[in-house]
PDB file of N, CA, C and O in Angstrom:
ATOM      1  N   UNK A   5      11.121  -9.809  -2.233  1.00 95.00           N
ATOM      2  CA  UNK A   5      10.442  -8.681  -1.844  1.00 95.00           C
ATOM      3  C   UNK A   5      11.059  -8.007  -0.552  1.00 95.00           C
ATOM      4  O   UNK A   5      11.315  -8.897   0.357  1.00 95.00           O
ATOM      5  N   UNK A   6      11.116  -6.834  -0.399  1.00 97.00           N
ATOM      6  CA  UNK A   6      11.541  -6.156   0.761  1.00 97.00           C
ATOM      7  C   UNK A   6      10.463  -5.123   1.257  1.00 97.00           C
ATOM      8  O   UNK A   6      10.098  -4.325   0.384  1.00 97.00           O
ATOM      9  N   UNK A   7      10.042  -5.153   2.476  1.00 97.00           N
ATOM     10  CA  UNK A   7       9.076  -4.171   3.004  1.00 97.00           C
ATOM     11  C   UNK A   7       9.490  -3.656   4.309  1.00 97.00           C
ATOM     12  O   UNK A   7      10.279  -4.371   5.006  1.00 97.00           O
ATOM     13  N   UNK A   8       8.972  -2.521   4.629  1.00 98.00           N
ATOM     14  CA  UNK A   8       9.152  -2.082   5.994  1.00 98.00           C
ATOM     15  C   UNK A   8       7.730  -1.900   6.608  1.00 98.00           C
ATOM     16  O   UNK A   8       6.824  -1.277   5.904  1.00 98.00           O
ATOM     17  N   UNK A   9       7.502  -2.269   7.840  1.00 98.00           N
ATOM     18  CA  UNK A   9       6.265  -2.202   8.418  1.00 98.00           C
ATOM     19  C   UNK A   9       6.292  -1.289   9.762  1.00 98.00           C
ATOM     20  O   UNK A   9       7.190  -1.375  10.497  1.00 98.00           O
ATOM     21  N   UNK A  10       5.261  -0.257   9.860  1.00 96.00           N
ATOM     22  CA  UNK A  10       5.196   0.431  10.969  1.00 96.00           C
ATOM     23  C   UNK A  10       3.670   0.642  11.355  1.00 96.00           C
ATOM     24  O   UNK A  10       3.031   1.451  10.700  1.00 96.00           O
ATOM     25  N   UNK A  11       3.145  -0.095  12.193  1.00 95.00           N
ATOM     26  CA  UNK A  11       1.860  -0.135  12.787  1.00 95.00           C
ATOM     27  C   UNK A  11       1.769   0.692  14.106  1.00 95.00           C
ATOM     28  O   UNK A  11       2.481   0.285  14.936  1.00 95.00           O
ATOM     29  N   UNK A  12       1.054   1.724  14.028  1.00 93.00           N
ATOM     30  CA  UNK A  12       0.957   2.612  15.185  1.00 93.00           C
ATOM     31  C   UNK A  12      -0.503   2.755  15.636  1.00 93.00           C
ATOM     32  O   UNK A  12      -1.352   2.267  14.972  1.00 93.00           O
ATOM     33  N   UNK A  13      -0.801   3.544  16.695  1.00 92.00           N
ATOM     34  CA  UNK A  13      -1.965   3.837  17.021  1.00 92.00           C
ATOM     35  C   UNK A  13      -2.866   4.537  16.092  1.00 92.00           C
ATOM     36  O   UNK A  13      -3.977   4.621  16.380  1.00 92.00           O
ATOM     37  N   UNK A  14      -2.279   5.485  15.248  1.00 95.00           N
ATOM     38  CA  UNK A  14      -3.031   6.242  14.301  1.00 95.00           C
ATOM     39  C   UNK A  14      -3.018   5.812  12.867  1.00 95.00           C
ATOM     40  O   UNK A  14      -3.733   6.373  12.103  1.00 95.00           O
ATOM     41  N   UNK A  15      -1.941   5.003  12.499  1.00 96.00           N
ATOM     42  CA  UNK A  15      -1.821   4.612  11.075  1.00 96.00           C
ATOM     43  C   UNK A  15      -1.070   3.272  11.078  1.00 96.00           C
ATOM     44  O   UNK A  15      -0.322   2.919  11.709  1.00 96.00           O
ATOM     45  N   UNK A  16      -1.543   2.500   9.939  1.00 97.00           N
ATOM     46  CA  UNK A  16      -0.928   1.255   9.640  1.00 97.00           C
ATOM     47  C   UNK A  16      -0.131   1.494   8.406  1.00 97.00           C
ATOM     48  O   UNK A  16      -0.692   1.857   7.263  1.00 97.00           O
ATOM     49  N   UNK A  17       1.221   1.507   8.302  1.00 97.00           N
ATOM     50  CA  UNK A  17       2.041   1.959   7.300  1.00 97.00           C
ATOM     51  C   UNK A  17       2.928   0.811   6.772  1.00 97.00           C
ATOM     52  O   UNK A  17       3.614   0.207   7.651  1.00 97.00           O
ATOM     53  N   UNK A  18       2.968   0.623   5.485  1.00 98.00           N
ATOM     54  CA  UNK A  18       3.870  -0.410   4.942  1.00 98.00           C
ATOM     55  C   UNK A  18       4.631   0.247   3.801  1.00 98.00           C
ATOM     56  O   UNK A  18       4.004   0.975   2.978  1.00 98.00           O
ATOM     57  N   UNK A  19       5.932   0.146   3.751  1.00 98.00           N
ATOM     58  CA  UNK A  19       6.808   0.727   2.565  1.00 98.00           C
ATOM     59  C   UNK A  19       7.321  -0.548   1.748  1.00 98.00           C
ATOM     60  O   UNK A  19       7.874  -1.342   2.307  1.00 98.00           O
ATOM     61  N   UNK A  20       6.932  -0.448   0.554  1.00 97.00           N
ATOM     62  CA  UNK A  20       7.507  -1.534  -0.426  1.00 97.00           C
ATOM     63  C   UNK A  20       8.777  -0.951  -0.995  1.00 97.00           C
ATOM     64  O   UNK A  20       8.797  -0.032  -1.691  1.00 97.00           O
ATOM     65  N   UNK A  21       9.966  -1.614  -0.425  1.00 96.00           N
ATOM     66  CA  UNK A  21      11.268  -1.181  -0.861  1.00 96.00           C
ATOM     67  C   UNK A  21      11.677  -1.754  -2.239  1.00 96.00           C
ATOM     68  O   UNK A  21      12.288  -1.112  -2.966  1.00 96.00           O
ATOM     69  N   UNK A  22      11.289  -3.115  -2.397  1.00 96.00           N
ATOM     70  CA  UNK A  22      11.641  -3.761  -3.628  1.00 96.00           C
ATOM     71  C   UNK A  22      10.676  -4.918  -3.665  1.00 96.00           C
ATOM     72  O   UNK A  22      10.270  -5.438  -2.768  1.00 96.00           O
ATOM     73  N   UNK A  23      10.285  -5.289  -4.871  1.00 97.00           N
ATOM     74  CA  UNK A  23       9.468  -6.415  -5.213  1.00 97.00           C
ATOM     75  C   UNK A  23       7.994  -6.242  -5.281  1.00 97.00           C
ATOM     76  O   UNK A  23       7.609  -5.219  -5.703  1.00 97.00           O
ATOM     77  N   UNK A  24       7.350  -7.258  -4.821  1.00 97.00           N
ATOM     78  CA  UNK A  24       5.813  -7.205  -4.882  1.00 97.00           C
ATOM     79  C   UNK A  24       5.044  -7.756  -3.716  1.00 97.00           C
ATOM     80  O   UNK A  24       5.646  -8.606  -3.098  1.00 97.00           O
ATOM     81  N   UNK A  25       3.907  -7.170  -3.460  1.00 97.00           N
ATOM     82  CA  UNK A  25       3.230  -7.546  -2.250  1.00 97.00           C
ATOM     83  C   UNK A  25       1.719  -7.445  -2.540  1.00 97.00           C
ATOM     84  O   UNK A  25       1.340  -6.433  -3.226  1.00 97.00           O
ATOM     85  N   UNK A  26       1.000  -8.377  -1.952  1.00 98.00           N
ATOM     86  CA  UNK A  26      -0.480  -8.137  -2.071  1.00 98.00           C
ATOM     87  C   UNK A  26      -1.045  -7.964  -0.663  1.00 98.00           C
ATOM     88  O   UNK A  26      -0.673  -8.529   0.359  1.00 98.00           O
ATOM     89  N   UNK A  27      -2.132  -7.115  -0.651  1.00 97.00           N
ATOM     90  CA  UNK A  27      -2.629  -6.681   0.521  1.00 97.00           C
ATOM     91  C   UNK A  27      -4.200  -6.804   0.621  1.00 97.00           C
ATOM     92  O   UNK A  27      -4.795  -6.431  -0.333  1.00 97.00           O
ATOM     93  N   UNK A  28      -4.683  -7.455   1.540  1.00 96.00           N
ATOM     94  CA  UNK A  28      -6.187  -7.564   1.838  1.00 96.00           C
ATOM     95  C   UNK A  28      -6.393  -6.810   3.170  1.00 96.00           C
ATOM     96  O   UNK A  28      -6.009  -7.347   4.133  1.00 96.00           O
ATOM     97  N   UNK A  29      -7.113  -5.714   3.036  1.00 95.00           N
ATOM     98  CA  UNK A  29      -7.162  -4.771   4.182  1.00 95.00           C
ATOM     99  C   UNK A  29      -8.602  -4.704   4.672  1.00 95.00           C
ATOM    100  O   UNK A  29      -9.541  -4.421   3.996  1.00 95.00           O
ATOM    101  N   UNK A  30      -8.673  -4.747   6.116  1.00 91.00           N
ATOM    102  CA  UNK A  30      -9.829  -4.476   6.774  1.00 91.00           C
ATOM    103  C   UNK A  30      -9.988  -3.048   7.027  1.00 91.00           C
ATOM    104  O   UNK A  30      -9.101  -2.317   7.501  1.00 91.00           O
ATOM    105  N   UNK A  31     -11.098  -2.442   6.690  1.00 87.00           N
ATOM    106  CA  UNK A  31     -11.228  -0.958   6.786  1.00 87.00           C
ATOM    107  C   UNK A  31     -11.214  -0.657   8.260  1.00 87.00           C
ATOM    108  O   UNK A  31     -11.893  -1.270   9.162  1.00 87.00           O
ATOM    109  N   UNK A  32     -10.593   0.378   8.673  1.00 90.00           N
ATOM    110  CA  UNK A  32     -10.491   1.009  10.047  1.00 90.00           C
ATOM    111  C   UNK A  32     -10.276   2.496   9.901  1.00 90.00           C
ATOM    112  O   UNK A  32      -9.264   2.915   9.655  1.00 90.00           O
ATOM    113  N   UNK A  33     -11.431   3.330  10.007  1.00 88.00           N
ATOM    114  CA  UNK A  33     -11.286   4.724   9.869  1.00 88.00           C
ATOM    115  C   UNK A  33     -10.454   5.405  10.848  1.00 88.00           C
ATOM    116  O   UNK A  33      -9.792   6.446  10.540  1.00 88.00           O
ATOM    117  N   UNK A  34     -10.157   4.756  11.958  1.00 94.00           N
ATOM    118  CA  UNK A  34      -9.355   5.310  13.031  1.00 94.00           C
ATOM    119  C   UNK A  34      -7.808   4.993  12.805  1.00 94.00           C
ATOM    120  O   UNK A  34      -7.015   5.751  13.368  1.00 94.00           O
ATOM    121  N   UNK A  35      -7.496   4.021  12.041  1.00 95.00           N
ATOM    122  CA  UNK A  35      -6.151   3.636  11.589  1.00 95.00           C
ATOM    123  C   UNK A  35      -6.074   3.349  10.218  1.00 95.00           C
ATOM    124  O   UNK A  35      -6.099   2.183   9.861  1.00 95.00           O
ATOM    125  N   UNK A  36      -5.916   4.258   9.369  1.00 95.00           N
ATOM    126  CA  UNK A  36      -5.877   4.060   7.994  1.00 95.00           C
ATOM    127  C   UNK A  36      -4.675   3.139   7.643  1.00 95.00           C
ATOM    128  O   UNK A  36      -3.509   3.218   8.266  1.00 95.00           O
ATOM    129  N   UNK A  37      -4.730   2.374   6.448  1.00 97.00           N
ATOM    130  CA  UNK A  37      -3.707   1.520   5.995  1.00 97.00           C
ATOM    131  C   UNK A  37      -2.994   2.168   4.773  1.00 97.00           C
ATOM    132  O   UNK A  37      -3.670   2.430   3.754  1.00 97.00           O
ATOM    133  N   UNK A  38      -1.770   2.480   4.818  1.00 97.00           N
ATOM    134  CA  UNK A  38      -1.211   3.203   3.762  1.00 97.00           C
ATOM    135  C   UNK A  38       0.159   2.516   3.297  1.00 97.00           C
ATOM    136  O   UNK A  38       0.853   2.031   4.167  1.00 97.00           O
ATOM    137  N   UNK A  39       0.245   2.406   2.042  1.00 98.00           N
ATOM    138  CA  UNK A  39       1.411   1.709   1.423  1.00 98.00           C
ATOM    139  C   UNK A  39       2.210   2.725   0.693  1.00 98.00           C
ATOM    140  O   UNK A  39       1.632   3.570  -0.073  1.00 98.00           O
ATOM    141  N   UNK A  40       3.478   2.863   0.852  1.00 97.00           N
ATOM    142  CA  UNK A  40       4.340   3.834   0.137  1.00 97.00           C
ATOM    143  C   UNK A  40       5.135   3.003  -0.842  1.00 97.00           C
ATOM    144  O   UNK A  40       5.839   2.121  -0.371  1.00 97.00           O
ATOM    145  N   UNK A  41       5.364   3.578  -2.084  1.00 97.00           N
ATOM    146  CA  UNK A  41       6.261   2.975  -2.924  1.00 97.00           C
ATOM    147  C   UNK A  41       6.509   3.880  -4.127  1.00 97.00           C
ATOM    148  O   UNK A  41       5.455   4.654  -4.548  1.00 97.00           O
ATOM    149  N   UNK A  42       7.735   3.927  -4.564  1.00 94.00           N
ATOM    150  CA  UNK A  42       8.085   4.867  -5.754  1.00 94.00           C
ATOM    151  C   UNK A  42       7.590   6.235  -5.591  1.00 94.00           C
ATOM    152  O   UNK A  42       7.047   6.877  -6.494  1.00 94.00           O
ATOM    153  N   UNK A  43       7.701   6.859  -4.330  1.00 95.00           N
ATOM    154  CA  UNK A  43       7.333   8.211  -4.131  1.00 95.00           C
ATOM    155  C   UNK A  43       5.770   8.489  -4.253  1.00 95.00           C
ATOM    156  O   UNK A  43       5.304   9.641  -4.102  1.00 95.00           O
ATOM    157  N   UNK A  44       4.982   7.345  -4.031  1.00 96.00           N
ATOM    158  CA  UNK A  44       3.550   7.595  -3.949  1.00 96.00           C
ATOM    159  C   UNK A  44       2.963   6.842  -2.648  1.00 96.00           C
ATOM    160  O   UNK A  44       3.541   5.940  -2.192  1.00 96.00           O
ATOM    161  N   UNK A  45       1.872   7.442  -2.322  1.00 97.00           N
ATOM    162  CA  UNK A  45       1.203   6.883  -1.085  1.00 97.00           C
ATOM    163  C   UNK A  45      -0.138   6.323  -1.565  1.00 97.00           C
ATOM    164  O   UNK A  45      -0.900   6.909  -2.273  1.00 97.00           O
ATOM    165  N   UNK A  46      -0.335   5.032  -1.193  1.00 97.00           N
ATOM    166  CA  UNK A  46      -1.606   4.277  -1.598  1.00 97.00           C
ATOM    167  C   UNK A  46      -2.347   4.064  -0.388  1.00 97.00           C
ATOM    168  O   UNK A  46      -1.954   3.283   0.548  1.00 97.00           O
ATOM    169  N   UNK A  47      -3.508   4.713  -0.235  1.00 96.00           N
ATOM    170  CA  UNK A  47      -4.467   4.542   0.914  1.00 96.00           C
ATOM    171  C   UNK A  47      -5.588   3.642   0.629  1.00 96.00           C
ATOM    172  O   UNK A  47      -6.302   3.927  -0.248  1.00 96.00           O
ATOM    173  N   UNK A  48      -5.623   2.533   1.463  1.00 95.00           N
ATOM    174  CA  UNK A  48      -6.605   1.515   1.165  1.00 95.00           C
ATOM    175  C   UNK A  48      -8.053   2.098   1.717  1.00 95.00           C
ATOM    176  O   UNK A  48      -7.934   2.763   2.892  1.00 95.00           O
ATOM    177  N   UNK A  49      -9.002   1.837   1.032  1.00 88.00           N
ATOM    178  CA  UNK A  49     -10.279   2.282   1.480  1.00 88.00           C
ATOM    179  C   UNK A  49     -11.209   0.922   1.627  1.00 88.00           C
ATOM    180  O   UNK A  49     -12.298   0.809   1.194  1.00 88.00           O
ATOM    181  N   UNK A  50     -10.696  -0.005   2.490  1.00 83.00           N
ATOM    182  CA  UNK A  50     -11.455  -1.347   2.585  1.00 83.00           C
ATOM    183  C   UNK A  50     -11.272  -2.149   1.327  1.00 83.00           C
ATOM    184  O   UNK A  50     -12.311  -2.203   0.663  1.00 83.00           O
ATOM    185  N   UNK A  51     -10.169  -2.685   1.019  1.00 91.00           N
ATOM    186  CA  UNK A  51     -10.041  -3.204  -0.294  1.00 91.00           C
ATOM    187  C   UNK A  51      -8.954  -4.286  -0.336  1.00 91.00           C
ATOM    188  O   UNK A  51      -8.334  -4.737   0.665  1.00 91.00           O
ATOM    189  N   UNK A  52      -8.670  -4.961  -1.545  1.00 96.00           N
ATOM    190  CA  UNK A  52      -7.576  -5.707  -1.792  1.00 96.00           C
ATOM    191  C   UNK A  52      -6.822  -5.194  -2.949  1.00 96.00           C
ATOM    192  O   UNK A  52      -7.407  -4.852  -3.919  1.00 96.00           O
ATOM    193  N   UNK A  53      -5.529  -5.252  -2.914  1.00 98.00           N
ATOM    194  CA  UNK A  53      -4.690  -4.721  -4.012  1.00 98.00           C
ATOM    195  C   UNK A  53      -3.288  -5.258  -3.968  1.00 98.00           C
ATOM    196  O   UNK A  53      -2.832  -5.761  -3.046  1.00 98.00           O
ATOM    197  N   UNK A  54      -2.693  -5.206  -5.149  1.00 97.00           N
ATOM    198  CA  UNK A  54      -1.204  -5.630  -5.309  1.00 97.00           C
ATOM    199  C   UNK A  54      -0.431  -4.507  -5.770  1.00 97.00           C
ATOM    200  O   UNK A  54      -0.770  -3.769  -6.570  1.00 97.00           O
ATOM    201  N   UNK A  55       0.771  -4.340  -5.123  1.00 97.00           N
ATOM    202  CA  UNK A  55       1.824  -3.343  -5.514  1.00 97.00           C
ATOM    203  C   UNK A  55       3.101  -4.059  -6.004  1.00 97.00           C
ATOM    204  O   UNK A  55       3.573  -4.982  -5.312  1.00 97.00           O
ATOM    205  N   UNK A  56       3.517  -3.665  -7.096  1.00 97.00           N
ATOM    206  CA  UNK A  56       4.692  -4.188  -7.625  1.00 97.00           C
ATOM    207  C   UNK A  56       5.671  -3.150  -8.035  1.00 97.00           C
ATOM    208  O   UNK A  56       5.230  -2.205  -8.709  1.00 97.00           O
ATOM    209  N   UNK A  57       6.846  -3.098  -7.430  1.00 95.00           N
ATOM    210  CA  UNK A  57       7.901  -2.234  -7.697  1.00 95.00           C
ATOM    211  C   UNK A  57       8.873  -2.727  -8.610  1.00 95.00           C
ATOM    212  O   UNK A  57       9.638  -3.588  -8.302  1.00 95.00           O
ATOM    213  N   UNK A  58       9.012  -2.329  -9.945  1.00 92.00           N
ATOM    214  CA  UNK A  58       9.799  -2.843 -10.931  1.00 92.00           C
ATOM    215  C   UNK A  58      11.286  -2.315 -10.689  1.00 92.00           C
ATOM    216  O   UNK A  58      11.462  -1.376  -9.959  1.00 92.00           O
ATOM    217  N   UNK A  59      12.227  -3.122 -11.339  1.00 89.00           N
ATOM    218  CA  UNK A  59      13.582  -2.777 -11.154  1.00 89.00           C
ATOM    219  C   UNK A  59      13.871  -1.371 -11.658  1.00 89.00           C
ATOM    220  O   UNK A  59      14.766  -0.744 -11.202  1.00 89.00           O
ATOM    221  N   UNK A  60      13.104  -0.897 -12.618  1.00 92.00           N
ATOM    222  CA  UNK A  60      13.342   0.423 -13.124  1.00 92.00           C
ATOM    223  C   UNK A  60      12.669   1.544 -12.262  1.00 92.00           C
ATOM    224  O   UNK A  60      12.736   2.737 -12.725  1.00 92.00           O
ATOM    225  N   UNK A  61      12.051   1.161 -11.258  1.00 88.00           N
ATOM    226  CA  UNK A  61      11.411   2.143 -10.353  1.00 88.00           C
ATOM    227  C   UNK A  61       9.974   2.409 -10.674  1.00 88.00           C
ATOM    228  O   UNK A  61       9.410   3.016  -9.871  1.00 88.00           O
ATOM    229  N   UNK A  62       9.499   1.679 -11.748  1.00 93.00           N
ATOM    230  CA  UNK A  62       8.039   1.885 -12.042  1.00 93.00           C
ATOM    231  C   UNK A  62       7.136   1.226 -10.987  1.00 93.00           C
ATOM    232  O   UNK A  62       7.406   0.135 -10.678  1.00 93.00           O
ATOM    233  N   UNK A  63       5.993   1.815 -10.718  1.00 95.00           N
ATOM    234  CA  UNK A  63       5.129   1.296  -9.751  1.00 95.00           C
ATOM    235  C   UNK A  63       3.979   0.604 -10.532  1.00 95.00           C
ATOM    236  O   UNK A  63       3.407   1.381 -11.470  1.00 95.00           O
ATOM    237  N   UNK A  64       3.446  -0.512 -10.237  1.00 96.00           N
ATOM    238  CA  UNK A  64       2.461  -1.276 -10.876  1.00 96.00           C
ATOM    239  C   UNK A  64       1.410  -1.455  -9.712  1.00 96.00           C
ATOM    240  O   UNK A  64       1.753  -2.197  -8.850  1.00 96.00           O
ATOM    241  N   UNK A  65       0.164  -1.022  -9.875  1.00 96.00           N
ATOM    242  CA  UNK A  65      -0.873  -1.143  -8.916  1.00 96.00           C
ATOM    243  C   UNK A  65      -2.076  -1.828  -9.580  1.00 96.00           C
ATOM    244  O   UNK A  65      -2.491  -1.388 -10.497  1.00 96.00           O
ATOM    245  N   UNK A  66      -2.463  -2.884  -8.873  1.00 97.00           N
ATOM    246  CA  UNK A  66      -3.540  -3.636  -9.403  1.00 97.00           C
ATOM    247  C   UNK A  66      -4.487  -3.702  -8.343  1.00 97.00           C
ATOM    248  O   UNK A  66      -4.320  -4.374  -7.234  1.00 97.00           O
ATOM    249  N   UNK A  67      -5.814  -3.168  -8.413  1.00 97.00           N
ATOM    250  CA  UNK A  67      -6.823  -3.143  -7.511  1.00 97.00           C
ATOM    251  C   UNK A  67      -7.788  -4.394  -7.752  1.00 97.00           C
ATOM    252  O   UNK A  67      -8.283  -4.466  -8.931  1.00 97.00           O
ATOM    253  N   UNK A  68      -7.796  -5.343  -6.866  1.00 95.00           N
ATOM    254  CA  UNK A  68      -8.774  -6.507  -7.189  1.00 95.00           C
ATOM    255  C   UNK A  68     -10.061  -6.454  -6.474  1.00 95.00           C
ATOM    256  O   UNK A  68     -10.936  -7.220  -6.836  1.00 95.00           O
ATOM    257  N   UNK A  69     -10.289  -5.521  -5.594  1.00 95.00           N
ATOM    258  CA  UNK A  69     -11.524  -5.428  -4.831  1.00 95.00           C
ATOM    259  C   UNK A  69     -11.523  -4.030  -4.169  1.00 95.00           C
ATOM    260  O   UNK A  69     -10.504  -3.540  -3.542  1.00 95.00           O
ATOM    261  N   UNK A  70     -12.530  -3.313  -4.260  1.00 94.00           N
ATOM    262  CA  UNK A  70     -12.759  -2.014  -3.580  1.00 94.00           C
ATOM    263  C   UNK A  70     -12.095  -0.877  -4.231  1.00 94.00           C
ATOM    264  O   UNK A  70     -12.067  -0.820  -5.452  1.00 94.00           O
ATOM    265  N   UNK A  71     -11.513   0.134  -3.372  1.00 93.00           N
ATOM    266  CA  UNK A  71     -10.982   1.339  -3.883  1.00 93.00           C
ATOM    267  C   UNK A  71      -9.667   1.660  -3.133  1.00 93.00           C
ATOM    268  O   UNK A  71      -9.537   1.241  -2.016  1.00 93.00           O
ATOM    269  N   UNK A  72      -8.771   2.381  -3.748  1.00 95.00           N
ATOM    270  CA  UNK A  72      -7.625   3.012  -3.106  1.00 95.00           C
ATOM    271  C   UNK A  72      -7.567   4.460  -3.547  1.00 95.00           C
ATOM    272  O   UNK A  72      -7.951   4.852  -4.600  1.00 95.00           O
ATOM    273  N   UNK A  73      -6.885   5.289  -2.788  1.00 95.00           N
ATOM    274  CA  UNK A  73      -6.570   6.548  -3.185  1.00 95.00           C
ATOM    275  C   UNK A  73      -5.000   6.707  -3.333  1.00 95.00           C
ATOM    276  O   UNK A  73      -4.280   6.370  -2.381  1.00 95.00           O
ATOM    277  N   UNK A  74      -4.598   7.267  -4.507  1.00 95.00           N
ATOM    278  CA  UNK A  74      -3.085   7.257  -4.706  1.00 95.00           C
ATOM    279  C   UNK A  74      -2.669   8.697  -4.759  1.00 95.00           C
ATOM    280  O   UNK A  74      -3.268   9.442  -5.476  1.00 95.00           O
ATOM    281  N   UNK A  75      -1.637   9.142  -4.045  1.00 95.00           N
ATOM    282  CA  UNK A  75      -1.192  10.492  -4.004  1.00 95.00           C
ATOM    283  C   UNK A  75       0.339  10.306  -4.084  1.00 95.00           C
ATOM    284  O   UNK A  75       0.936   9.426  -3.842  1.00 95.00           O
ATOM    285  N   UNK A  76       0.921  11.560  -4.443  1.00 90.00           N
ATOM    286  CA  UNK A  76       2.286  11.746  -4.495  1.00 90.00           C
ATOM    287  C   UNK A  76       2.850  12.111  -3.030  1.00 90.00           C
ATOM    288  O   UNK A  76       2.198  12.999  -2.509  1.00 90.00           O
TER     289      UNK A  76
END
């Protein structure tokens, strides 16, 4: 798995470059948690979820708790 992390004062951002990652996110309205992968943005809304980027570029998203918002 390869990821890039950029946590700042206004946003917590992770990019999944390759592989798979599981996230358990504490809700913070002032600093949203956003994962980008395969041209999509996944914004956590106080949740737990798994992101898998397949070798063919397909994105697999599994939400195990709560909700997420997915956009292009």
